CSV table of C-alpha atoms in Angstrom, one decimal:
chain,number,residue,atom,x,y,z
A,1,MET,CA,0.2,-0.2,0.2
A,2,SER,CA,2.0,3.5,-0.9
A,3,LEU,CA,1.6,6.3,1.4
A,4,PRO,CA,-0.4,9.3,0.7
A,5,HIS,CA,2.3,12.2,-1.3
A,6,ASN,CA,2.5,14.2,1.8
A,7,PHE,CA,4.6,11.6,3.3
A,8,LYS,CA,7.7,12.1,2.5
A,9,ARG,CA,11.3,10.1,3.9
A,10,ILE,CA,13.3,12.9,5.7
A,11,THR,CA,17.6,12.6,5.9
A,12,LEU,CA,19.3,14.3,8.8
A,13,HIS,CA,23.1,14.1,8.6
A,14,LEU,CA,25.0,15.3,11.2
A,15,ALA,CA,26.1,18.8,11.0
A,16,ARG,CA,30.2,20.4,11.3
A,17,SER,CA,29.9,20.0,15.0
A,18,HIS,CA,33.4,19.6,17.6
A,19,ASP,CA,34.4,15.5,16.7
A,20,HIS,CA,33.4,16.2,13.1
A,21,PRO,CA,34.3,19.6,11.7
A,22,ASN,CA,32.8,18.3,8.7
A,23,GLY,CA,29.9,16.9,9.6
A,24,SER,CA,28.4,13.5,8.9
A,25,ALA,CA,27.0,10.8,6.7
A,26,ARG,CA,28.1,8.4,8.7
A,27,HIS,CA,25.2,9.9,11.7
A,28,GLY,CA,22.3,11.0,11.7
A,29,TYR,CA,18.1,9.9,11.3
A,30,ASP,CA,15.8,8.6,8.5
A,31,ILE,CA,12.9,10.2,9.1
A,32,VAL,CA,8.6,9.1,7.3
A,33,ALA,CA,6.6,12.2,8.3
A,34,PRO,CA,3.3,13.8,6.6
A,35,LEU,CA,4.4,17.3,6.0
A,36,ASP,CA,2.2,20.3,5.4
A,37,ALA,CA,2.5,22.6,2.0
A,38,ASP,CA,5.1,24.9,4.1
A,39,GLY,CA,7.1,21.9,4.9
A,40,ARG,CA,6.2,21.5,8.4
A,41,ILE,CA,5.1,17.8,10.0
A,42,ASP,CA,1.9,18.3,10.1
A,43,PRO,CA,0.0,16.8,13.4
A,44,ASP,CA,-3.6,16.0,11.7
A,45,ALA,CA,-2.3,13.2,9.1
A,46,TRP,CA,-0.1,12.5,11.6
A,47,ARG,CA,-2.7,11.1,13.8
A,48,SER,CA,-4.1,9.2,11.1
A,49,ARG,CA,-1.4,7.3,10.2
A,50,ARG,CA,1.4,7.4,12.7
A,51,ASP,CA,1.3,4.0,12.6
A,52,VAL,CA,3.7,5.0,9.4
A,53,CYS,CA,5.9,7.2,10.7
A,54,ARG,CA,8.7,5.7,11.8
A,55,VAL,CA,12.3,6.8,12.8
A,56,ARG,CA,15.8,5.3,11.5
A,57,ARG,CA,18.5,6.0,13.6
A,58,PHE,CA,22.2,5.6,12.3
A,59,TRP,CA,25.2,6.2,13.6
A,60,SER,CA,28.6,4.8,13.1
A,61,GLY,CA,30.0,1.9,14.9
A,62,GLU,CA,26.1,1.3,16.9
A,63,GLU,CA,23.1,-1.1,15.6
A,64,ASP,CA,20.3,1.2,14.0
A,65,GLN,CA,17.8,2.1,15.7
A,66,VAL,CA,14.2,2.0,14.6
A,67,GLY,CA,11.5,3.2,16.5
A,68,HIS,CA,8.4,6.0,16.2
A,69,LEU,CA,7.9,9.8,15.2
A,70,VAL,CA,5.7,10.5,18.5
A,71,HIS,CA,3.4,13.7,19.4
A,72,ARG,CA,4.0,14.0,23.4
A,73,ALA,CA,2.0,17.1,25.0
A,74,GLY,CA,4.8,19.6,27.3
A,75,GLY,CA,7.5,20.8,26.1
A,76,LYS,CA,7.9,24.8,25.2
A,77,GLY,CA,5.1,25.7,22.5
A,78,GLY,CA,2.4,23.2,25.0
A,79,HIS,CA,3.7,19.4,22.7
A,80,THR,CA,7.2,17.7,21.8
A,81,TRP,CA,8.1,15.4,18.5
A,82,ILE,CA,10.1,12.6,20.4
A,83,PHE,CA,11.5,9.6,18.4
A,84,ASP,CA,10.6,6.4,20.3
A,85,TYR,CA,12.3,3.1,19.9
A,86,ASP,CA,10.9,0.8,22.8
A,87,PRO,CA,7.4,1.9,23.9
A,88,ASP,CA,7.8,0.2,27.2
A,89,ARG,CA,10.7,2.4,28.0
A,90,GLU,CA,10.7,6.5,27.7
A,91,ASP,CA,15.1,6.5,29.4
A,92,ASP,CA,16.2,6.0,25.1
A,93,ASP,CA,13.7,8.4,23.6
A,94,GLU,CA,15.2,11.4,22.2
A,95,ALA,CA,13.3,15.2,21.5
A,96,ALA,CA,13.7,16.9,18.2
A,97,PHE,CA,13.5,21.0,19.8
A,98,ARG,CA,11.6,21.9,18.4
A,99,LEU,CA,10.7,19.7,15.5
A,100,GLY,CA,7.4,21.0,14.9
A,101,ASP,CA,8.0,24.6,13.7
A,102,HIS,CA,10.8,23.2,11.9
A,103,VAL,CA,10.6,24.4,7.9
A,104,LEU,CA,12.1,20.3,7.0
A,105,GLN,CA,13.4,21.5,3.7
A,106,ILE,CA,16.7,20.2,2.4
A,107,GLY,CA,19.7,22.9,3.4
A,108,GLU,CA,18.2,23.6,6.8
A,109,TYR,CA,19.0,22.1,11.2
A,110,VAL,CA,17.1,21.0,13.2
A,111,SER,CA,18.7,20.2,16.7
A,112,ILE,CA,18.4,16.5,18.6
A,113,LYS,CA,18.9,15.7,21.7
A,114,ASP,CA,20.4,11.8,22.4
A,115,ASP,CA,19.3,9.4,24.9
A,116,MET,CA,22.4,10.3,27.3
A,117,ASP,CA,20.5,14.6,27.1
A,118,GLU,CA,23.4,15.6,24.4
A,119,MET,CA,22.2,17.9,22.0
A,120,HIS,CA,23.0,17.3,18.2
A,121,THR,CA,22.3,19.4,15.4
A,122,PHE,CA,22.0,18.2,12.0
A,123,ARG,CA,21.1,18.9,7.8
A,124,VAL,CA,18.0,17.8,6.3
A,125,VAL,CA,20.0,16.2,3.2
A,126,SER,CA,17.5,14.7,1.4
A,127,VAL,CA,13.2,14.5,1.2
A,128,ILE,CA,11.8,12.3,-1.0
A,129,ASN,CA,7.9,10.9,-1.3
A,130,ALA,CA,7.7,7.3,0.9
A,131,ASP,CA,6.7,5.3,-0.4
């Protein structure tokens, strides 16, 4: 079954940082999420198909983690988008800083707080139709 056209596969690569002055394509995320006409995550479309809104974390030297994109109450603005890798645990969740406010298009930046509470910045490198 194919997904509606507004469901996209968004790829993020680690932006330059102290440990990676040129950034890194070996550290990042693939996210499947519905985007609105402005390129922001569409919460209503997410609610209708949350089962397919997935995230894959790839990190050099570690096994990939696969989970769901979850919208939770709380955080700045009253809600937070998180990456939930195990629904029975909260200590593995990663919060995306104001992800709902970001336009997810190539060249834009997103910050994600990992499960160790370290904030990393990522660059959007690809936005394609999710099939």
